[in-house]
Amino acid sequence: MVTVTRFLLFTTTLLSPASAYRRHGKPTTQGIKWLEPERSVLVRLETPDLPLWNPQTRVGEDVPTALILNFTFTRDNRVLLLNDQPILPIKNGNVPPSLSAPQTLSGFEQRTPDFYDLSWFELDYYRGVPLSEDPNSRYNIWSPTLNIDILGAGIEGYNTLLQNDTQRYVRVAVDEIPPYQKYPYEKTISKRRYKIKDVTLEDRFPYQQFAAPDALKECRIWSWLCDDIPDFPYYHYVYRQSFDEYGKIGSLRHELHQRWGTLCERLGMWRVVLLLVVVGNMVLTPVFYGVYKCLRRLRSLHTRREVRYELLTAEETEDLLREYNQDREDEFTMDRLMTGLFTRDRPTVRTEVANDALKGKPLPPLPTESTESSSRGS
Ligand SMILES: *[C@@H]1O[C@H](CO)[C@@H](O)[C@H](O)[C@H]1NC(C)=O
Ligand SMILES: *[C@@H]1O[C@H](CO)[C@@H](O)[C@H](O)[C@H]1NC(C)=O
């Protein structure tokens, strides 16, 4: 027994590197049935990991099964549907389409089964379009290729990851229908007409996009979208557990939209708007008041500084003036000394007289002859 297990382990270790050298399988059109040329096609996708759902006993039977994917363009050739869900181009990148597909056991090469009697599985998928598919993109000709890889399927709460690398993915080549637009390319990609050029089932190996949910980048609240790619439509991996009607669960955008959504649901749109206005007022009024106070304080500080500066300069000017006057006075004194005309009293008396006149004081009597003579006499 022990040796057998050892032997088994040995063979598996020998086998696993060998499996890494598996050749890339050629694309196939086996299981593809055209319903209408260039517009509608059914794809039977083998799913080795998905058990056959028995709706009566509600258990999965271990039999290889397949999912049926119906790719059909709308009548106006604008939008490609996958089992009635718009899949290219998509309108809302934030909330990727929810896909589902019926399960089948037999092929439908001979007859098309009535799908609505079958068990419908909800799907997890990888969706990739190599060209930019922003709704506002403007190309001369837009001929994208849509890659759809079904990563998981669930029914009535039972979920299965479809990671077997012999499972294939669907490649739908889409062509624009002429006439093509010319410069200045005013029609966006969502306003033009397309057809299905080609559909193939491609080998997942070795470029396999399969990644289990826990192998993907963790979604944190400080990421706005938790996106796989920075451009529209942001997500490659669409696991049902990671998305709801508000977008990618765990992202900041989702959080805000959900809060807004629940508020609107509970109160109604107009009450929410009213509430926002009131709350906004309550929050913003103190903020504005604070800003106003702050500005005022800043302004007063500024003026005070200016006044101080002016005072300083005034003092300085006074000092300068004083110095200057001193110099002038010294010069003046020197002059007078030199010329011998030093009569200091005269101008002082004069100013005193002038001042007295201004104050309304009577002028002193003019010196008369007698006084002069008497003074001379004395
Ligand atoms: C495929 O899808 C188109 C559009 O969604 C629908 O009209 C058509 O009946 C479907 N075909 C089958 C066989 O289910
Ligand atoms: C994948 O599916 C094939 C059948 O298509 C099966 O033989 C193989 O064992 C499966 N591989 C794994 C890892 O389950």
PDB file of N, CA, C and O in Angstrom, residues 1 63 83 96 137 143 169 172 208 223 242 248 276 296:
ATOM      1  N   MET A   1       0.845  -1.215   0.000  1.00  0.00           N
ATOM      2  CA  MET A   1       0.000   0.000   0.000  1.00  0.00           C
ATOM      3  C   MET A   1       0.873   1.256   0.000  1.00  0.00           C
ATOM      4  O   MET A   1       0.709   2.160  -0.806  1.00  0.00           O
ATOM      5  N   VAL A  63     -21.279  14.011 -14.929  1.00  0.00           N
ATOM      6  CA  VAL A  63     -21.270  13.719 -16.367  1.00  0.00           C
ATOM      7  C   VAL A  63     -20.756  14.967 -17.081  1.00  0.00           C
ATOM      8  O   VAL A  63     -21.085  16.073 -16.670  1.00  0.00           O
ATOM      9  N   ASN A  83     -26.929  35.635 -24.949  1.00  0.00           N
ATOM     10  CA  ASN A  83     -28.134  35.143 -24.267  1.00  0.00           C
ATOM     11  C   ASN A  83     -28.993  36.318 -23.771  1.00  0.00           C
ATOM     12  O   ASN A  83     -29.332  36.417 -22.593  1.00  0.00           O
ATOM     13  N   PRO A  96     -20.885  45.443 -14.753  1.00  0.00           N
ATOM     14  CA  PRO A  96     -20.825  44.561 -15.920  1.00  0.00           C
ATOM     15  C   PRO A  96     -22.101  43.727 -16.045  1.00  0.00           C
ATOM     16  O   PRO A  96     -22.798  43.498 -15.053  1.00  0.00           O
ATOM     17  N   SER A 137     -15.178  56.421 -28.002  1.00  0.00           N
ATOM     18  CA  SER A 137     -14.057  56.169 -28.916  1.00  0.00           C
ATOM     19  C   SER A 137     -14.472  56.467 -30.349  1.00  0.00           C
ATOM     20  O   SER A 137     -15.596  56.185 -30.748  1.00  0.00           O
ATOM     21  N   SER A 143     -13.256  47.308 -35.443  1.00  0.00           N
ATOM     22  CA  SER A 143     -13.445  45.870 -35.635  1.00  0.00           C
ATOM     23  C   SER A 143     -12.791  45.119 -34.486  1.00  0.00           C
ATOM     24  O   SER A 143     -11.690  44.597 -34.615  1.00  0.00           O
ATOM     25  N   TYR A 169     -12.221  28.937 -24.569  1.00  0.00           N
ATOM     26  CA  TYR A 169     -12.920  30.215 -24.453  1.00  0.00           C
ATOM     27  C   TYR A 169     -13.391  30.657 -25.841  1.00  0.00           C
ATOM     28  O   TYR A 169     -12.872  30.185 -26.857  1.00  0.00           O
ATOM     29  N   VAL A 172     -15.003  36.017 -30.471  1.00  0.00           N
ATOM     30  CA  VAL A 172     -15.953  36.505 -31.472  1.00  0.00           C
ATOM     31  C   VAL A 172     -15.326  37.700 -32.173  1.00  0.00           C
ATOM     32  O   VAL A 172     -15.092  38.736 -31.547  1.00  0.00           O
ATOM     33  N   GLN A 208      -3.738  31.295 -20.355  1.00  0.00           N
ATOM     34  CA  GLN A 208      -5.065  31.179 -19.792  1.00  0.00           C
ATOM     35  C   GLN A 208      -5.391  32.309 -18.841  1.00  0.00           C
ATOM     36  O   GLN A 208      -4.589  32.752 -18.035  1.00  0.00           O
ATOM     37  N   SER A 223      -9.647  52.182  -2.933  1.00  0.00           N
ATOM     38  CA  SER A 223      -9.614  52.191  -4.389  1.00  0.00           C
ATOM     39  C   SER A 223     -11.000  52.601  -4.876  1.00  0.00           C
ATOM     40  O   SER A 223     -12.002  52.073  -4.407  1.00  0.00           O
ATOM     41  N   SER A 242     -18.480  39.371  -6.570  1.00  0.00           N
ATOM     42  CA  SER A 242     -17.761  40.648  -6.442  1.00  0.00           C
ATOM     43  C   SER A 242     -18.561  41.843  -6.932  1.00  0.00           C
ATOM     44  O   SER A 242     -18.106  42.974  -6.813  1.00  0.00           O
ATOM     45  N   LYS A 248     -18.589  47.260  -8.155  1.00  0.00           N
ATOM     46  CA  LYS A 248     -17.678  46.286  -7.548  1.00  0.00           C
ATOM     47  C   LYS A 248     -17.715  46.407  -6.025  1.00  0.00           C
ATOM     48  O   LYS A 248     -17.385  47.461  -5.467  1.00  0.00           O
ATOM     49  N   LEU A 276     -29.689  66.769   2.140  1.00  0.00           N
ATOM     50  CA  LEU A 276     -28.308  67.120   1.781  1.00  0.00           C
ATOM     51  C   LEU A 276     -28.104  68.623   1.871  1.00  0.00           C
ATOM     52  O   LEU A 276     -27.071  69.086   2.345  1.00  0.00           O
ATOM     53  N   ARG A 296     -10.097  87.626   7.949  1.00  0.00           N
ATOM     54  CA  ARG A 296     -10.113  88.914   8.646  1.00  0.00           C
ATOM     55  C   ARG A 296      -8.873  89.063   9.511  1.00  0.00           C
ATOM     56  O   ARG A 296      -8.235  90.112   9.525  1.00  0.00           O
TER      57      ARG A 296
END
